[in-house]
CSV table of N, CA and C in Angstrom, one decimal:
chain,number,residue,atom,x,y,z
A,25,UNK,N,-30.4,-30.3,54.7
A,25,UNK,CA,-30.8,-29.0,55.2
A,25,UNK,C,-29.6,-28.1,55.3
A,26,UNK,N,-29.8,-26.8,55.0
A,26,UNK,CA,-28.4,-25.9,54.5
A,26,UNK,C,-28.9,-25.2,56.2
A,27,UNK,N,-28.0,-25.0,56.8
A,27,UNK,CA,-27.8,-24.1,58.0
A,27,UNK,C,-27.9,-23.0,57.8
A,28,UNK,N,-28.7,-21.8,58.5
A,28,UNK,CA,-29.1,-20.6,58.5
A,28,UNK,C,-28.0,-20.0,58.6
A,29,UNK,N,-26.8,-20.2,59.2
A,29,UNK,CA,-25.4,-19.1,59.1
A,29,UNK,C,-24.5,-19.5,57.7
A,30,UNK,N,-25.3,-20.4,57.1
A,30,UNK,CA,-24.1,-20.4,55.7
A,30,UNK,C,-24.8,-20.1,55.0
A,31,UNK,N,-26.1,-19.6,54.7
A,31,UNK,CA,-27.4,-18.7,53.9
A,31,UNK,C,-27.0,-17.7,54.2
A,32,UNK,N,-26.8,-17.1,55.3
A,32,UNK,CA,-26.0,-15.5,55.4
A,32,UNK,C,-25.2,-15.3,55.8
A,33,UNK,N,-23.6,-16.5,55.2
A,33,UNK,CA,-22.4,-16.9,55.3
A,33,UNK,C,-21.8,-15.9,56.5
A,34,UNK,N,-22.6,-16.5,57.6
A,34,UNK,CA,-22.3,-16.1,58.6
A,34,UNK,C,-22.6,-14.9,59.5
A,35,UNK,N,-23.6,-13.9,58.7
A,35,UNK,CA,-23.7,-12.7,59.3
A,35,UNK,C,-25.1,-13.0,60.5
A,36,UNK,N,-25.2,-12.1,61.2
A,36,UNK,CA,-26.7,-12.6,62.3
A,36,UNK,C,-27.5,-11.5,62.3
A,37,UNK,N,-26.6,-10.2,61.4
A,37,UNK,CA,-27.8,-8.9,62.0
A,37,UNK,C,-27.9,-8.5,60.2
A,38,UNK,N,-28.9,-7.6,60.0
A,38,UNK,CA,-29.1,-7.4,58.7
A,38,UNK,C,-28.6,-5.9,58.4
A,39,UNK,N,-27.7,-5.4,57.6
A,39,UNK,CA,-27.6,-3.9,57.5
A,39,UNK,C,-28.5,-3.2,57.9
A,40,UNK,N,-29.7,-3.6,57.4
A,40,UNK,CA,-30.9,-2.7,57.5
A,40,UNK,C,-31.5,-3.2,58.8
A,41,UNK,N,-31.7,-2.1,60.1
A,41,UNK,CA,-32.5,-2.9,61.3
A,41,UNK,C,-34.3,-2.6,61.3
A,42,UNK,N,-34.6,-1.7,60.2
A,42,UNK,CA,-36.1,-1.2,60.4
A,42,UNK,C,-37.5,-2.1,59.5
A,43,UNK,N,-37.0,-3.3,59.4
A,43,UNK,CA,-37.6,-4.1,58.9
A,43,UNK,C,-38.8,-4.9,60.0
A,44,UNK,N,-39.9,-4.7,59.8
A,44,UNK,CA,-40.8,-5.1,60.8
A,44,UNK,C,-41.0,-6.2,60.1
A,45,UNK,N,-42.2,-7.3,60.6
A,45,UNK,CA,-42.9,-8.1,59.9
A,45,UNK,C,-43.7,-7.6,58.8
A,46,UNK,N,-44.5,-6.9,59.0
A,46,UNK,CA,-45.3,-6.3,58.2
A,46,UNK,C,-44.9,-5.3,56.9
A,47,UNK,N,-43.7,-4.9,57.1
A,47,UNK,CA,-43.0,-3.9,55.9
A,47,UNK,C,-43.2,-4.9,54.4
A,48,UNK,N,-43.9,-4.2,53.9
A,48,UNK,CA,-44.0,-4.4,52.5
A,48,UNK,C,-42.6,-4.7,51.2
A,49,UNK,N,-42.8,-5.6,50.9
A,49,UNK,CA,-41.7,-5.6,50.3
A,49,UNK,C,-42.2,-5.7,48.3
A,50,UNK,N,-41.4,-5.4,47.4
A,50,UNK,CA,-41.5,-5.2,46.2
A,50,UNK,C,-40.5,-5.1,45.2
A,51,UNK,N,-40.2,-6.5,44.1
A,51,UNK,CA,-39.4,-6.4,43.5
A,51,UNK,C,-39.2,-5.5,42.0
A,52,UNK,N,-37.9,-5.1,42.3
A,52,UNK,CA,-37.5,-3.7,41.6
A,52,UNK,C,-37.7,-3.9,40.0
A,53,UNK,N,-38.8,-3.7,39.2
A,53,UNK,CA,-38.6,-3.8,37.7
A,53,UNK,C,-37.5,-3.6,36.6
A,54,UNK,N,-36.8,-2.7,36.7
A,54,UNK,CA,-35.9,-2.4,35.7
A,54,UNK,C,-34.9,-1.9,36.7
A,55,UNK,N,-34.0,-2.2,37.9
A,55,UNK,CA,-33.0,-1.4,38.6
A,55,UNK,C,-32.1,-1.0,37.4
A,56,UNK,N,-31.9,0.4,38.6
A,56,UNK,CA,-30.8,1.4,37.8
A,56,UNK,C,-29.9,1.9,38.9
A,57,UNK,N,-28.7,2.2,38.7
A,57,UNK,CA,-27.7,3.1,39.7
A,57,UNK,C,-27.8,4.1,39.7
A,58,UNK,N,-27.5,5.0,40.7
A,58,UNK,CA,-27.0,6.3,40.6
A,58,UNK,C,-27.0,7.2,39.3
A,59,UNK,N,-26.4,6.6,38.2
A,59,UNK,CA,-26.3,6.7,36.8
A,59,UNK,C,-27.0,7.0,36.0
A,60,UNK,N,-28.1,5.8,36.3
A,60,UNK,CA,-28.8,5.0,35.1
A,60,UNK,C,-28.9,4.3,34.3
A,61,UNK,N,-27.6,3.3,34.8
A,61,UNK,CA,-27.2,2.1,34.2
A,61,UNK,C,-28.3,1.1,35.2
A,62,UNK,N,-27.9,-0.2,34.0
A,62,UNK,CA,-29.2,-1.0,34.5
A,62,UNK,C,-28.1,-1.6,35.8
A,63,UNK,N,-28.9,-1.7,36.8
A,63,UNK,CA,-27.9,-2.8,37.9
A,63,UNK,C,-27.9,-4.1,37.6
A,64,UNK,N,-26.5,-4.8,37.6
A,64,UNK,CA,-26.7,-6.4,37.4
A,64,UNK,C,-26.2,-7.0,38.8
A,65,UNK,N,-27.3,-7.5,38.5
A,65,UNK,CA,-27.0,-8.5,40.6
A,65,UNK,C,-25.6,-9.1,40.5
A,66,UNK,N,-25.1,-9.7,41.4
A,66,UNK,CA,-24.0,-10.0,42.0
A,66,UNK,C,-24.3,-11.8,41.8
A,67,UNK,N,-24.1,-12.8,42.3
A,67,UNK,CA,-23.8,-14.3,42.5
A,67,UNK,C,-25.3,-13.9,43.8
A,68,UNK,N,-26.2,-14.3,43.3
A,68,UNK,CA,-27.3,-14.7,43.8
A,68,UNK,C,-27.2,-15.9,44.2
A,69,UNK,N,-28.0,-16.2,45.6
A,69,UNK,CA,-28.5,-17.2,45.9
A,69,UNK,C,-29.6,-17.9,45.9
A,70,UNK,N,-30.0,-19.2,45.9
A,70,UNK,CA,-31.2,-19.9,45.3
A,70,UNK,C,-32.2,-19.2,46.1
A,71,UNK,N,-32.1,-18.6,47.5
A,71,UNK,CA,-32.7,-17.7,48.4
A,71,UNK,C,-33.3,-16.7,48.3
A,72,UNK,N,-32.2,-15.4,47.7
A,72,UNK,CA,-32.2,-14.5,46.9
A,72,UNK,C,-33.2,-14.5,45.6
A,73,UNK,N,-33.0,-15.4,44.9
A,73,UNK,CA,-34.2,-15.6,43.8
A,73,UNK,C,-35.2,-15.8,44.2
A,74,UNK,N,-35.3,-16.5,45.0
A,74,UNK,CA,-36.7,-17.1,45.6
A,74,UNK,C,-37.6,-15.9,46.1
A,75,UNK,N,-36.8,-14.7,46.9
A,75,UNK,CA,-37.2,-13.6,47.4
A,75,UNK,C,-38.1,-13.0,46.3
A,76,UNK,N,-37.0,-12.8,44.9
A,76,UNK,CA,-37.1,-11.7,43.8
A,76,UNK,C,-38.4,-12.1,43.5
A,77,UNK,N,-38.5,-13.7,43.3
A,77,UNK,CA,-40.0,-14.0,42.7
A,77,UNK,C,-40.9,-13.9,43.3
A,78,UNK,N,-40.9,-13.9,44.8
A,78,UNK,CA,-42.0,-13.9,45.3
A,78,UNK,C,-42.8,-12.5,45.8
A,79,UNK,N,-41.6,-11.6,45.8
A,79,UNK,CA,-41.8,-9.8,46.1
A,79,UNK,C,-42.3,-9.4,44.4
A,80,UNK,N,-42.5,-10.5,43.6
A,80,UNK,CA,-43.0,-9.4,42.1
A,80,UNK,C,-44.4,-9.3,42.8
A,81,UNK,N,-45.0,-9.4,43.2
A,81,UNK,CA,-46.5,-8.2,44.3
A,81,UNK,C,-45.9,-8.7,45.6
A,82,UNK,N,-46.1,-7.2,46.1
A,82,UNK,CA,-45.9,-6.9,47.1
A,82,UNK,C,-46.6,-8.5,48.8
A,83,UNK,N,-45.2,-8.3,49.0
A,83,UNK,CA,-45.2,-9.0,50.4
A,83,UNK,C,-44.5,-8.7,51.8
A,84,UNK,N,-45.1,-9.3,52.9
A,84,UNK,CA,-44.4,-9.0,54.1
A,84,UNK,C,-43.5,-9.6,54.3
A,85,UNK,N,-42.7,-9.3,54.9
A,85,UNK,CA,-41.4,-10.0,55.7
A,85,UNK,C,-41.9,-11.1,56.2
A,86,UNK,N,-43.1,-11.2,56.7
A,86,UNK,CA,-43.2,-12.5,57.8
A,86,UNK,C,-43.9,-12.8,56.3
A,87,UNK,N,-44.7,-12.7,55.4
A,87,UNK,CA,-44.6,-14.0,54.3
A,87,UNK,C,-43.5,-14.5,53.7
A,88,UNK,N,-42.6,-13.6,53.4
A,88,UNK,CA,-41.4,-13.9,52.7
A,88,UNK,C,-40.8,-15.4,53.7
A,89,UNK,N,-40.8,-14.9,54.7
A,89,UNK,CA,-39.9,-16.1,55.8
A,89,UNK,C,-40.9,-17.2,55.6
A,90,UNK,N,-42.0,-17.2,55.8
A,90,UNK,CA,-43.2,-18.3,55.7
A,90,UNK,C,-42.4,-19.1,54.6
A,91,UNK,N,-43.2,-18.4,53.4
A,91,UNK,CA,-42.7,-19.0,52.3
A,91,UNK,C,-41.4,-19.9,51.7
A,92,UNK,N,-40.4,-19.1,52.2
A,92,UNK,CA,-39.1,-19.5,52.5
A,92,UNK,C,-38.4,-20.6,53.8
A,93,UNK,N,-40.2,-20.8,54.4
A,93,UNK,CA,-39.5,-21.5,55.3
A,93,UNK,C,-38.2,-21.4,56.2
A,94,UNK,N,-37.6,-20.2,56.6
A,94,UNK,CA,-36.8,-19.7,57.3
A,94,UNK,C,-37.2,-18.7,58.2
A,95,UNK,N,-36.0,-18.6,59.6
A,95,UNK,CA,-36.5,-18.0,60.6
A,95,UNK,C,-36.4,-16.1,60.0
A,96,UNK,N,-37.1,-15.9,60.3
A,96,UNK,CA,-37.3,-14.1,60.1
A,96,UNK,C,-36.2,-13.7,60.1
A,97,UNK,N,-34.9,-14.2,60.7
A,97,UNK,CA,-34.4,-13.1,61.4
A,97,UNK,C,-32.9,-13.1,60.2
A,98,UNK,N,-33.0,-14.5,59.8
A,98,UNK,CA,-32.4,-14.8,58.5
A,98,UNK,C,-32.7,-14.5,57.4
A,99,UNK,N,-34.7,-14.1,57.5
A,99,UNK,CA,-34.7,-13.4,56.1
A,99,UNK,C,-34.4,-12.5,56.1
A,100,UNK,N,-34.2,-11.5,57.2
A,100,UNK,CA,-34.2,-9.9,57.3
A,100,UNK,C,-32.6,-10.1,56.4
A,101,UNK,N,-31.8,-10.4,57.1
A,101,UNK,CA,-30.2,-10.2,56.4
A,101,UNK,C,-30.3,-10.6,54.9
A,102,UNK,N,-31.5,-12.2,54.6
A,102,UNK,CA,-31.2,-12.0,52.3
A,102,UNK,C,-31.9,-10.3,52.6
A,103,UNK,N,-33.3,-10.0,53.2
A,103,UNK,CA,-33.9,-8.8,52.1
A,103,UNK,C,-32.9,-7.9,52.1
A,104,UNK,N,-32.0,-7.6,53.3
A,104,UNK,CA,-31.3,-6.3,53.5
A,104,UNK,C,-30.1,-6.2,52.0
A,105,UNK,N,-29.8,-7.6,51.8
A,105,UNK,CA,-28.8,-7.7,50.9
A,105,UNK,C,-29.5,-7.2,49.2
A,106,UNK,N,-30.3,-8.3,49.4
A,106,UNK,CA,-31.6,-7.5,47.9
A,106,UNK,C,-31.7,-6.0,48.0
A,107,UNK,N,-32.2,-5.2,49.2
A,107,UNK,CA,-32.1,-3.9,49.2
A,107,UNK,C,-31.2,-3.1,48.7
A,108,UNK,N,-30.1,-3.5,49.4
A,108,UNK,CA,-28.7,-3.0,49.0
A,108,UNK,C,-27.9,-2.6,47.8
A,109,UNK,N,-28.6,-3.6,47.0
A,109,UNK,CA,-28.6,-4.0,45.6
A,109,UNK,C,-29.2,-3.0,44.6
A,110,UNK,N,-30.2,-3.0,45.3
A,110,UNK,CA,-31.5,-2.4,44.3
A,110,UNK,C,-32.4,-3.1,43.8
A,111,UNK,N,-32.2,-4.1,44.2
A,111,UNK,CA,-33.0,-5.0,43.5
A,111,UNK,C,-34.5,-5.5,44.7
A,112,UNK,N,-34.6,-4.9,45.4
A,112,UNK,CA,-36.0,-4.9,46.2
A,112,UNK,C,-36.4,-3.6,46.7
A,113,UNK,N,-37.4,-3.0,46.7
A,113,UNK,CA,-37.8,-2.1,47.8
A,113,UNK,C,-38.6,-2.7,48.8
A,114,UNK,N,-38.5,-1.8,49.7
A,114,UNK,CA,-39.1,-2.0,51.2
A,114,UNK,C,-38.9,-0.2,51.9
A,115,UNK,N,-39.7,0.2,51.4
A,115,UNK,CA,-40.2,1.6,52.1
A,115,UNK,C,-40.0,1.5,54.0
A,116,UNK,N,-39.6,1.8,54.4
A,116,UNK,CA,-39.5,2.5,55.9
A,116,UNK,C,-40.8,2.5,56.7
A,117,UNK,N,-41.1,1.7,57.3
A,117,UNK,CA,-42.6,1.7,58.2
A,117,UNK,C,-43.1,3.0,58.4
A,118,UNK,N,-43.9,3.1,58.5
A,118,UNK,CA,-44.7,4.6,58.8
A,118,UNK,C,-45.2,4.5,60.4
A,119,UNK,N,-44.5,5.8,60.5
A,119,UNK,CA,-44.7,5.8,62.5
A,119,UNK,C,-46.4,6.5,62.6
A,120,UNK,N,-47.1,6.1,63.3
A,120,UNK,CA,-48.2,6.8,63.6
A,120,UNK,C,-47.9,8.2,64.5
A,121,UNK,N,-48.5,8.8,63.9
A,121,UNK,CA,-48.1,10.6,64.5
A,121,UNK,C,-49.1,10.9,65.3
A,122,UNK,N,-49.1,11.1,66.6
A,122,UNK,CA,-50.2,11.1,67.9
A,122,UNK,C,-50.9,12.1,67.5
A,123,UNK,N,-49.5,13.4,66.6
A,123,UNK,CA,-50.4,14.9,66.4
A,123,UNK,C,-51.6,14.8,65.3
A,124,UNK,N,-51.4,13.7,64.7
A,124,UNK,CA,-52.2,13.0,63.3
A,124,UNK,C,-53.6,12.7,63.5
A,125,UNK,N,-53.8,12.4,65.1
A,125,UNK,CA,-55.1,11.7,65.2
A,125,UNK,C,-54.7,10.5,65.9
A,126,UNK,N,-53.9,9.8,65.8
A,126,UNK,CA,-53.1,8.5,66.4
A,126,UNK,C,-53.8,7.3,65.4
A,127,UNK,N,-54.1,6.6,65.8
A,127,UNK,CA,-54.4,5.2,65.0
A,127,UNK,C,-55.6,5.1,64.8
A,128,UNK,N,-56.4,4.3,63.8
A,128,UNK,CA,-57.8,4.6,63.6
A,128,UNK,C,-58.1,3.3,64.6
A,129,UNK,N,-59.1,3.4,65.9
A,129,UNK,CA,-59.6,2.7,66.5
A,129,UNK,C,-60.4,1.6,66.2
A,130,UNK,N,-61.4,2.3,64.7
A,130,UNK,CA,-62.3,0.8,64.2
A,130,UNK,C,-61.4,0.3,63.2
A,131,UNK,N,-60.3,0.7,62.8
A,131,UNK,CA,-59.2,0.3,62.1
A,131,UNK,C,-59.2,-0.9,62.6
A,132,UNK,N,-58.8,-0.6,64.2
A,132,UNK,CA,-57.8,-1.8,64.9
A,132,UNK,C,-58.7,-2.7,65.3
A,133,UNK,N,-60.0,-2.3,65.7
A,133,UNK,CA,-60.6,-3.4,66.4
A,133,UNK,C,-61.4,-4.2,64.8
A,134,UNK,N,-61.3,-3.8,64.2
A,134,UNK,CA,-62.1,-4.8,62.6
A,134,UNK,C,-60.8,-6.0,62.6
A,135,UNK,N,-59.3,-5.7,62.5
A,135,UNK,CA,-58.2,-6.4,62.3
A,135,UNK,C,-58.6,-7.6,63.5
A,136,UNK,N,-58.5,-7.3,64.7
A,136,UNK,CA,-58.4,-7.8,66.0
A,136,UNK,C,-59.2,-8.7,65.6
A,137,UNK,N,-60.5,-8.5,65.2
A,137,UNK,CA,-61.8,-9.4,65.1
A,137,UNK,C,-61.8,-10.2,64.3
A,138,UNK,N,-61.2,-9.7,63.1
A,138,UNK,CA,-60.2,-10.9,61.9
A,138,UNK,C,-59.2,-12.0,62.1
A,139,UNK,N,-58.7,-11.2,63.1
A,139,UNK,CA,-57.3,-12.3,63.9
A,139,UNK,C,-58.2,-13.6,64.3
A,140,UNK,N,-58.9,-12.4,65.2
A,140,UNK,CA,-59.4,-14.0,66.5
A,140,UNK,C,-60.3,-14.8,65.2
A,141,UNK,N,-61.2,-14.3,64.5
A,141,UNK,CA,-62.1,-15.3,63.4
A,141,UNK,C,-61.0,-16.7,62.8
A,142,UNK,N,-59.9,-16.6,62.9
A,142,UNK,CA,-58.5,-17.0,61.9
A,142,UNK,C,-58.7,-18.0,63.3
């Protein structure tokens, strides 16, 4: 078993802190720079791959960790590093806007009723 501080050779917080469970995540088809040159990844980890393949359709953070069998908080620091890259996206949570209407109520309670069925 590889210890979770030498998978993120020691770091504990992720560049990126706005990563919820639920943020969607999606691997980058053709990355490009600034430029428009193609980006080439860096010394990947068996980790890191495992991410890339599993974000080709979109997944949550808390699947990714599932999957990966690692605690969340370790995945957050690989995805932040994939992000960084360009080589994943993960769009920015969307805040509900009170002025919007707020949250759709039969939204929440259909999910709720799904939960508890589970």
């Amino acid at each position: 078993m590889v210890r979770p501080y030498t998978i993120t050779r020691g770091r504990t917080a992720p560049e990126r802190d706005d990563f919820t469970l639920i943020t969607l995540l999606t691997t980058v088809q053709d990355p490009r720079d600034a430029y428009g040159a193609p980006v080439r990844p860096g010394r990947l980890q068996p980790e890191h791959r495992a991410i890339l393949a599993r974000c080709r359709h979109s997944a949550a953070v808390a699947e990714v960790a599932a999957d990966l069998d690692l605690p969340v908080s370790v995945t957050k620091i690989l995805l932040a590093d994939l992000v960084s890259q360009g080589l994943l996206l993960a769009p920015a949570p969307l805040s509900v806007a009170p002025g919007a209407g707020g949250p759709d109520l039969v939204l929440l309670a259909a999910v709720r009723e799904g939960l508890r069925r589970l």
